[in-house]
Short mmCIF file of C-alpha atoms and ligand atoms in Angstrom, two decimals:
data_model
loop_
_atom_site.label_atom_id
_atom_site.label_comp_id
_atom_site.label_asym_id
_atom_site.label_seq_id
_atom_site.Cartn_x
_atom_site.Cartn_y
_atom_site.Cartn_z
CA MET A 1 -18.61 1.33 18.75
CA ARG A 2 -16.65 3.54 21.11
CA ASN A 3 -16.08 7.26 21.20
CA GLU A 4 -13.22 7.54 23.67
CA SER A 5 -9.77 8.08 22.17
CA ILE A 6 -7.49 5.09 21.63
CA LYS A 7 -4.21 4.94 23.54
CA VAL A 8 -1.58 4.28 20.91
CA GLY A 9 2.21 3.92 20.67
CA VAL A 10 4.78 3.74 17.88
CA ILE A 11 7.46 1.06 17.73
CA GLY A 12 10.41 2.01 15.55
CA VAL A 13 10.67 5.76 15.04
CA GLY A 14 13.11 5.98 12.14
CA HIS A 15 12.41 7.57 8.77
CA LEU A 16 8.73 6.58 8.55
CA GLY A 17 7.95 5.99 12.24
CA GLN A 18 8.56 9.67 13.01
CA HIS A 19 5.63 10.50 10.71
CA HIS A 20 3.37 7.92 12.40
CA THR A 21 4.26 9.60 15.70
CA LYS A 22 3.52 13.09 14.36
CA HIS A 23 0.10 12.07 13.04
CA TYR A 24 -0.99 10.19 16.17
CA ALA A 25 0.00 13.25 18.22
CA SER A 26 -2.66 15.26 16.43
CA LEU A 27 -5.37 12.74 15.45
CA GLN A 28 -8.58 13.51 17.26
CA ASP A 29 -9.45 9.91 18.14
CA ALA A 30 -5.91 8.93 19.18
CA GLU A 31 -4.01 9.52 22.39
CA LEU A 32 -0.30 9.13 21.71
CA VAL A 33 1.10 7.52 24.86
CA GLY A 34 4.70 6.99 23.81
CA VAL A 35 7.29 5.56 21.46
CA PHE A 36 9.78 2.71 21.65
CA ASP A 37 12.92 2.27 19.56
CA THR A 38 15.93 0.05 20.15
CA ASP A 39 17.92 3.21 19.47
CA THR A 40 17.09 4.99 22.74
CA ASP A 41 18.52 8.34 21.65
CA ARG A 42 16.25 8.28 18.62
CA ALA A 43 13.24 7.42 20.82
CA ILE A 44 14.06 10.32 23.16
CA SER A 45 14.46 12.77 20.29
CA ILE A 46 11.22 11.81 18.45
CA ALA A 47 9.29 11.65 21.76
CA SER A 48 10.39 15.15 22.75
CA GLN A 49 9.50 16.57 19.31
CA ASN A 50 5.97 15.21 19.76
CA SER A 51 5.49 15.88 23.49
CA THR A 52 5.23 12.20 24.33
CA LYS A 53 7.16 9.65 26.37
CA PRO A 54 10.14 7.55 25.21
CA PHE A 55 10.01 3.97 26.49
CA THR A 56 13.17 1.91 26.98
CA GLU A 57 11.31 -1.43 27.12
CA LEU A 58 8.72 -2.66 24.64
CA SER A 59 6.78 -4.39 27.43
CA SER A 60 6.41 -1.12 29.39
CA LEU A 61 4.88 0.58 26.33
CA LEU A 62 2.57 -2.39 25.78
CA ASP A 63 1.35 -2.10 29.38
CA VAL A 64 -0.18 1.31 28.66
CA VAL A 65 -1.50 1.16 25.07
CA GLU A 66 -4.35 -0.49 23.25
CA ALA A 67 -2.89 -0.23 19.77
CA VAL A 68 0.50 0.25 18.14
CA SER A 69 2.15 1.08 14.83
CA ILE A 70 5.07 -1.19 14.00
CA VAL A 71 7.55 0.71 11.85
CA THR A 72 10.74 -1.25 12.39
CA PRO A 73 12.77 -2.69 9.49
CA THR A 74 10.67 -5.47 7.89
CA LYS A 75 12.79 -8.35 9.21
CA PHE A 76 11.74 -7.43 12.77
CA HIS A 77 7.99 -7.13 12.04
CA VAL A 78 7.15 -10.73 12.94
CA ASP A 79 8.77 -10.79 16.38
CA VAL A 80 7.66 -7.31 17.37
CA ALA A 81 4.10 -7.85 16.10
CA ALA A 82 3.88 -11.27 17.77
CA ALA A 83 4.84 -9.71 21.12
CA CYS A 84 2.22 -6.97 20.67
CA ILE A 85 -0.57 -9.31 19.59
CA GLN A 86 0.32 -11.75 22.38
CA ALA A 87 -0.22 -8.82 24.76
CA GLY A 88 -3.68 -8.31 23.20
CA LYS A 89 -2.86 -5.14 21.21
CA HIS A 90 -4.22 -4.10 17.82
CA VAL A 91 -1.38 -3.60 15.35
CA PHE A 92 -0.78 -1.44 12.33
CA ILE A 93 2.20 -3.04 10.56
CA GLU A 94 4.06 -1.11 7.88
CA LYS A 95 4.32 -2.82 4.53
CA PRO A 96 5.34 -5.50 3.71
CA ILE A 97 3.56 -7.33 6.54
CA THR A 98 6.52 -9.71 7.05
CA THR A 99 9.39 -11.15 5.04
CA THR A 100 7.85 -14.63 4.62
CA LEU A 101 4.38 -16.10 4.24
CA GLU A 102 4.95 -18.40 7.21
CA GLU A 103 5.56 -15.34 9.38
CA ALA A 104 2.42 -13.63 8.05
CA ASP A 105 0.37 -16.77 8.74
CA ARG A 106 1.75 -16.96 12.26
CA LEU A 107 0.63 -13.39 12.95
CA LEU A 108 -2.82 -13.87 11.39
CA LEU A 109 -3.40 -16.98 13.46
CA LEU A 110 -2.21 -15.32 16.65
CA ALA A 111 -4.42 -12.28 16.03
CA LYS A 112 -7.42 -14.56 15.47
CA GLU A 113 -6.72 -16.37 18.76
CA LYS A 114 -6.27 -13.12 20.65
CA GLY A 115 -9.15 -11.27 18.97
CA THR A 116 -6.96 -8.39 17.86
CA MET A 117 -6.84 -6.56 14.56
CA ILE A 118 -3.98 -6.40 12.05
CA GLN A 119 -3.87 -3.58 9.53
CA VAL A 120 -1.10 -3.23 6.94
CA GLY A 121 0.42 0.01 5.62
CA HIS A 122 -0.18 -0.33 1.90
CA ILE A 123 -0.41 3.42 1.66
CA GLU A 124 -1.00 3.66 -2.09
CA ARG A 125 -4.51 2.32 -1.60
CA LEU A 126 -5.26 5.77 -0.20
CA ASN A 127 -3.47 7.69 -2.91
CA PRO A 128 -5.96 10.46 -3.77
CA ALA A 129 -5.43 9.89 -7.53
CA LEU A 130 -6.49 6.26 -7.12
CA LEU A 131 -9.44 7.20 -4.91
CA ALA A 132 -10.63 9.48 -7.74
CA LEU A 133 -11.47 6.30 -9.71
CA ARG A 134 -14.15 5.32 -7.20
CA PRO A 135 -17.18 6.88 -8.94
CA PHE A 136 -16.42 4.89 -12.12
CA THR A 137 -17.34 1.29 -12.76
CA ILE A 138 -14.01 -0.46 -13.05
CA ASN A 139 -13.92 -3.89 -14.63
CA PRO A 140 -10.38 -4.07 -16.04
CA LYS A 141 -9.29 -6.31 -18.88
CA PHE A 142 -5.68 -5.09 -18.91
CA ILE A 143 -3.72 -3.11 -16.33
CA GLU A 144 -0.26 -1.67 -16.73
CA ILE A 145 1.61 -0.35 -13.70
CA GLN A 146 5.01 1.25 -13.69
CA ARG A 147 6.97 2.33 -10.62
CA LEU A 148 10.47 3.69 -11.11
CA ALA A 149 12.67 5.26 -8.46
CA PRO A 150 16.22 6.56 -8.37
CA TYR A 151 18.52 4.41 -6.27
CA THR A 152 18.66 5.12 -2.53
CA THR A 153 20.15 2.94 0.20
CA ARG A 154 16.76 2.84 1.96
CA GLY A 155 14.82 -0.33 1.20
CA THR A 156 17.73 -2.14 -0.44
CA ASP A 157 17.76 -4.71 2.38
CA VAL A 158 14.91 -6.36 0.42
CA PRO A 159 14.51 -7.06 -3.33
CA VAL A 160 12.67 -4.44 -5.39
CA VAL A 161 9.65 -6.75 -5.52
CA LEU A 162 9.18 -6.48 -1.74
CA ASP A 163 10.22 -2.84 -1.55
CA LEU A 164 8.42 -1.18 -4.50
CA MET A 165 6.44 -3.71 -6.52
CA ILE A 166 4.39 -4.88 -3.53
CA HIS A 167 2.65 -1.47 -3.52
CA ASP A 168 1.39 -2.14 -7.04
CA ILE A 169 0.54 -5.77 -6.34
CA ASP A 170 -1.75 -4.53 -3.57
CA ILE A 171 -3.31 -1.91 -5.89
CA LEU A 172 -3.79 -4.60 -8.54
CA LEU A 173 -5.44 -7.06 -6.15
CA SER A 174 -7.80 -4.29 -5.04
CA LEU A 175 -8.79 -3.51 -8.67
CA VAL A 176 -9.33 -7.08 -9.90
CA ASP A 177 -12.02 -9.14 -8.25
CA SER A 178 -10.67 -12.55 -9.24
CA PRO A 179 -7.96 -14.92 -7.98
CA VAL A 180 -4.48 -14.90 -9.52
CA ASP A 181 -4.18 -17.66 -12.10
CA THR A 182 -0.68 -17.52 -13.58
CA ILE A 183 2.42 -15.40 -13.06
CA ARG A 184 5.39 -14.88 -15.33
CA ALA A 185 8.26 -12.74 -14.18
CA THR A 186 11.72 -11.66 -14.97
CA GLY A 187 14.22 -9.42 -13.24
CA LEU A 188 17.85 -8.65 -12.67
CA SER A 189 20.43 -7.15 -10.34
CA ILE A 190 22.05 -3.94 -11.50
CA LEU A 191 23.35 -2.09 -8.46
CA THR A 192 22.89 -4.50 -5.56
CA ASP A 193 23.19 -8.24 -5.10
CA SER A 194 19.42 -8.54 -4.96
CA VAL A 195 16.85 -7.89 -7.72
CA ASP A 196 16.76 -4.18 -8.66
CA ILE A 197 14.45 -4.36 -11.69
CA ALA A 198 11.46 -6.63 -11.97
CA HIS A 199 8.69 -7.21 -14.47
CA ALA A 200 5.69 -9.45 -13.88
CA ARG A 201 2.80 -10.51 -16.07
CA ILE A 202 -0.11 -11.67 -13.95
CA ARG A 203 -3.18 -13.39 -15.37
CA PHE A 204 -6.30 -13.60 -13.22
CA GLY A 205 -8.97 -16.31 -13.24
CA ASN A 206 -11.42 -13.98 -15.04
CA GLY A 207 -8.95 -13.39 -17.89
CA THR A 208 -7.71 -9.96 -16.76
CA VAL A 209 -4.02 -9.50 -17.48
CA ALA A 210 -1.64 -7.13 -15.70
CA SER A 211 1.86 -6.01 -16.51
CA ILE A 212 3.84 -4.53 -13.61
CA MET A 213 7.31 -3.11 -13.83
CA SER A 214 9.34 -1.84 -10.87
CA SER A 215 12.84 -0.48 -10.84
CA ARG A 216 15.14 1.24 -8.39
CA VAL A 217 17.55 2.11 -11.17
CA ALA A 218 15.97 5.18 -12.72
CA LYS A 219 16.77 8.83 -13.27
CA ASP A 220 13.33 10.11 -12.30
CA LYS A 221 10.48 8.83 -10.19
CA VAL A 222 7.48 7.43 -12.10
CA ARG A 223 4.33 5.91 -10.60
CA LYS A 224 1.66 5.26 -13.21
CA VAL A 225 -1.36 3.00 -13.42
CA LYS A 226 -3.22 2.45 -16.69
CA VAL A 227 -6.50 0.59 -16.76
CA PHE A 228 -8.07 -0.68 -19.99
CA GLN A 229 -11.54 -2.17 -20.24
CA ARG A 230 -14.37 -2.30 -22.76
CA ASP A 231 -15.16 1.31 -23.74
CA LEU A 232 -12.96 2.84 -21.01
CA TYR A 233 -9.32 3.83 -20.54
CA ALA A 234 -8.09 5.34 -17.27
CA THR A 235 -4.66 6.75 -16.65
CA ILE A 236 -3.59 7.55 -13.10
CA ASP A 237 -0.42 9.34 -12.14
CA LEU A 238 0.09 8.48 -8.48
CA LEU A 239 2.98 10.89 -8.17
CA LEU A 240 1.44 13.95 -9.82
CA GLY A 241 -2.02 13.22 -8.43
CA LEU A 242 -3.65 13.23 -11.85
CA THR A 243 -6.48 10.94 -12.97
CA GLU A 244 -7.88 11.02 -16.49
CA ILE A 245 -10.61 8.83 -17.92
CA TYR A 246 -11.73 8.35 -21.49
CA LYS A 247 -15.12 6.68 -21.89
CA VAL A 248 -17.05 5.75 -25.01
CA VAL A 249 -20.66 7.00 -24.78
CA GLY A 250 -23.60 6.87 -27.17
CA ASP A 251 -24.76 10.42 -26.54
CA PRO A 252 -22.70 13.31 -25.10
CA ASP A 253 -25.70 14.38 -23.00
CA GLU A 254 -25.73 11.05 -21.15
CA ASP A 255 -22.40 11.94 -19.47
CA SER A 256 -22.92 15.26 -17.74
CA GLN A 257 -19.67 14.99 -15.72
CA ALA A 258 -17.46 14.88 -18.82
CA ILE A 259 -15.17 17.88 -19.39
CA MET A 260 -15.47 17.45 -23.15
CA THR A 261 -16.63 14.98 -25.72
CA ALA A 262 -15.42 14.26 -29.24
CA PRO A 263 -16.98 12.14 -31.97
CA PHE A 264 -15.68 8.60 -32.19
CA GLU A 265 -16.26 6.80 -35.44
CA TYR A 266 -16.07 3.03 -35.54
CA ASP A 267 -18.07 0.75 -37.74
CA GLY A 268 -20.64 3.47 -38.40
CA SER A 269 -21.65 3.60 -34.73
CA GLY A 270 -21.33 7.41 -34.44
CA ARG A 271 -20.51 7.37 -30.76
CA PHE A 272 -18.45 9.79 -28.65
CA ILE A 273 -15.42 9.77 -26.38
CA ALA A 274 -16.08 11.56 -23.11
CA TYR A 275 -13.04 12.93 -21.27
CA HIS A 276 -13.13 13.05 -17.48
CA LYS A 277 -10.65 14.57 -15.10
CA PRO A 278 -12.25 13.74 -11.74
CA PRO A 279 -11.25 15.93 -8.80
CA VAL A 280 -8.30 14.49 -6.92
CA ILE A 281 -8.97 15.47 -3.33
CA SER A 282 -5.57 16.05 -1.85
CA GLY A 283 -4.93 14.60 1.57
CA ASP A 284 -2.11 13.00 3.48
CA ALA A 285 -2.47 9.27 2.76
CA LEU A 286 -0.51 8.23 5.86
CA ARG A 287 -2.71 10.35 8.10
CA MET A 288 -5.84 8.90 6.45
CA GLU A 289 -4.51 5.36 6.95
CA LEU A 290 -3.74 5.89 10.62
CA ASP A 291 -7.06 7.63 11.19
CA ASN A 292 -8.77 4.61 9.59
CA PHE A 293 -6.75 2.30 11.91
CA ILE A 294 -7.77 4.18 15.04
CA LYS A 295 -11.41 4.38 13.93
CA SER A 296 -11.32 0.66 13.13
CA VAL A 297 -10.13 -0.04 16.69
CA GLN A 298 -13.06 2.10 17.90
CA GLY A 299 -15.39 0.06 15.70
CA LYS A 300 -16.44 3.09 13.64
CA GLU A 301 -14.76 1.93 10.41
CA THR A 302 -13.22 -1.21 8.95
CA PRO A 303 -9.52 -1.46 8.01
CA ILE A 304 -8.78 -0.40 4.45
CA VAL A 305 -5.95 -2.93 4.15
CA THR A 306 -6.47 -5.93 6.41
CA GLY A 307 -3.79 -8.36 7.57
CA LYS A 308 -5.28 -10.86 5.12
CA ALA A 309 -4.87 -8.38 2.22
CA GLY A 310 -1.29 -7.70 3.33
CA ARG A 311 -0.66 -11.44 3.29
CA GLU A 312 -2.20 -11.80 -0.20
CA ALA A 313 0.04 -9.05 -1.61
CA LEU A 314 3.03 -10.73 0.02
CA GLU A 315 2.07 -14.12 -1.45
CA VAL A 316 2.03 -12.73 -5.00
CA ALA A 317 5.26 -10.80 -4.36
CA MET A 318 7.02 -13.92 -3.05
CA GLU A 319 5.91 -15.92 -6.07
CA ILE A 320 7.20 -13.22 -8.44
CA GLN A 321 10.49 -13.14 -6.55
CA ARG A 322 10.74 -16.95 -6.65
CA ILE A 323 10.20 -17.02 -10.43
CA ILE A 324 12.79 -14.28 -10.97
CA ILE A 325 15.42 -16.06 -8.89
CA GLN A 326 14.71 -19.34 -10.68
CA ASP A 327 15.04 -17.51 -14.01
CA ILE A 328 18.38 -15.91 -13.03
CA HIS A 329 19.96 -19.22 -11.96
P1 LIG B 1 14.36 3.06 9.39
O1 LIG B 1 15.55 2.19 9.36
O2 LIG B 1 14.50 4.50 8.99
O3 LIG B 1 13.71 3.04 10.86
C1 LIG B 1 13.52 1.87 11.58
C2 LIG B 1 13.61 2.19 13.07
O4 LIG B 1 13.29 1.00 13.79
C3 LIG B 1 15.01 2.64 13.52
O5 LIG B 1 14.92 3.81 14.28
C4 LIG B 1 15.51 1.46 14.36
O6 LIG B 1 16.36 1.85 15.41
C5 LIG B 1 14.21 0.88 14.88
N1 LIG B 1 14.24 -0.53 15.28
C6 LIG B 1 14.95 -1.54 14.72
N2 LIG B 1 14.64 -2.70 15.32
C7 LIG B 1 13.72 -2.42 16.27
C8 LIG B 1 13.00 -3.20 17.20
N3 LIG B 1 13.18 -4.52 17.27
N4 LIG B 1 12.16 -2.58 18.05
C9 LIG B 1 11.98 -1.23 17.98
N5 LIG B 1 12.63 -0.43 17.10
C10 LIG B 1 13.47 -1.02 16.25
O7 LIG B 1 13.28 2.32 8.47
P2 LIG B 1 12.04 2.97 7.68
O8 LIG B 1 12.48 3.42 6.34
O9 LIG B 1 11.32 3.91 8.56
O10 LIG B 1 11.13 1.66 7.41
C11 LIG B 1 10.42 1.03 8.45
C12 LIG B 1 9.33 0.13 7.87
O11 LIG B 1 8.45 0.94 7.11
C13 LIG B 1 9.82 -0.96 6.94
O12 LIG B 1 9.04 -2.11 7.10
C14 LIG B 1 9.57 -0.40 5.55
O13 LIG B 1 9.34 -1.40 4.57
C15 LIG B 1 8.32 0.41 5.80
N6 LIG B 1 8.17 1.53 4.85
C16 LIG B 1 6.97 1.70 4.24
C17 LIG B 1 6.79 2.73 3.35
C18 LIG B 1 5.47 2.92 2.68
O14 LIG B 1 5.41 3.51 1.63
N7 LIG B 1 4.38 2.44 3.27
C19 LIG B 1 7.83 3.63 3.07
C20 LIG B 1 9.04 3.46 3.76
C21 LIG B 1 9.19 2.41 4.65
#
């Protein structure tokens, strides 16, 4: 474990990379050394806003950092990350890790050879509303996730499965402790030539079933997770930051954290439903992710979303996408 700050840089300072830069500039354990972007004017502008240095060559930035965030468009992740890992740097790669599984495997292998760490930016894992579930024992039997977004040009270079649904695939894989067994999926193109709406039904080895729906053709944003299990129902609004849990209990006194309880009659059992609204501790999820990355490089923490987890989410996403394309043709 180390206490000295980690010299870090940001590669790709567009829409999201500017926020990586801003956070590194103020994280206690990070020393922001500079940024690199193929658009030099953009690099100069973001560097000056954050009192850091713009680099015109990737290799020059890599000479002076220990770790980097890679926030380029997804199709460039593999080549940029490979260059960074080859140079022995720890990498935080924005989601999705890469555009193909072969690319993800190449990076994982390279990182293993070089002894560097890969972390992936599946930011929803740190959504405060999802974190509020932590004190409860979650053993889901059925999960429903819905993510709807109005159309924007951003992200349309990839199908909705890789742009939006992959967030929920990662959430799902973190909630269910069992391998994926079968996948059914359907989807269609509405506004672009790629898939804009997708629905997947995923069955896990332990019998848990999930239904995930993602769309970039919507009037309003929706991001909801519903978890059903024996004697418990949880509903999580990732957008509003609201988590509500309904639990069946034998005696209202046995659940002191419940906000209220109401009698629940079934088969003469005379039990109660306890309603919980656990505190959702607001925090900037991106900042928390990057802080976790830096502390993982220092050896103080472990990465919340590893390269392996990023690869697993991609594998499920690619399979869903493959089934949808097969279904369309
Ligand atoms: P963007 O197009 O706004 O920015 C990308 C930047 O990378 C641009 O400034 C571009 O000039 C630069 N660039 C392109 N190729 C480069 C290269 N080879 N080397 C260095 N710089 C290069 O894109 P964005 O919306 O910021 O998305 C970037 C990544 O972040 C994508 O992988 C995307 O999927 C991901 N993303 C994740 C989330 C999330 O919720 N975690 C949200 C948005 C975007």
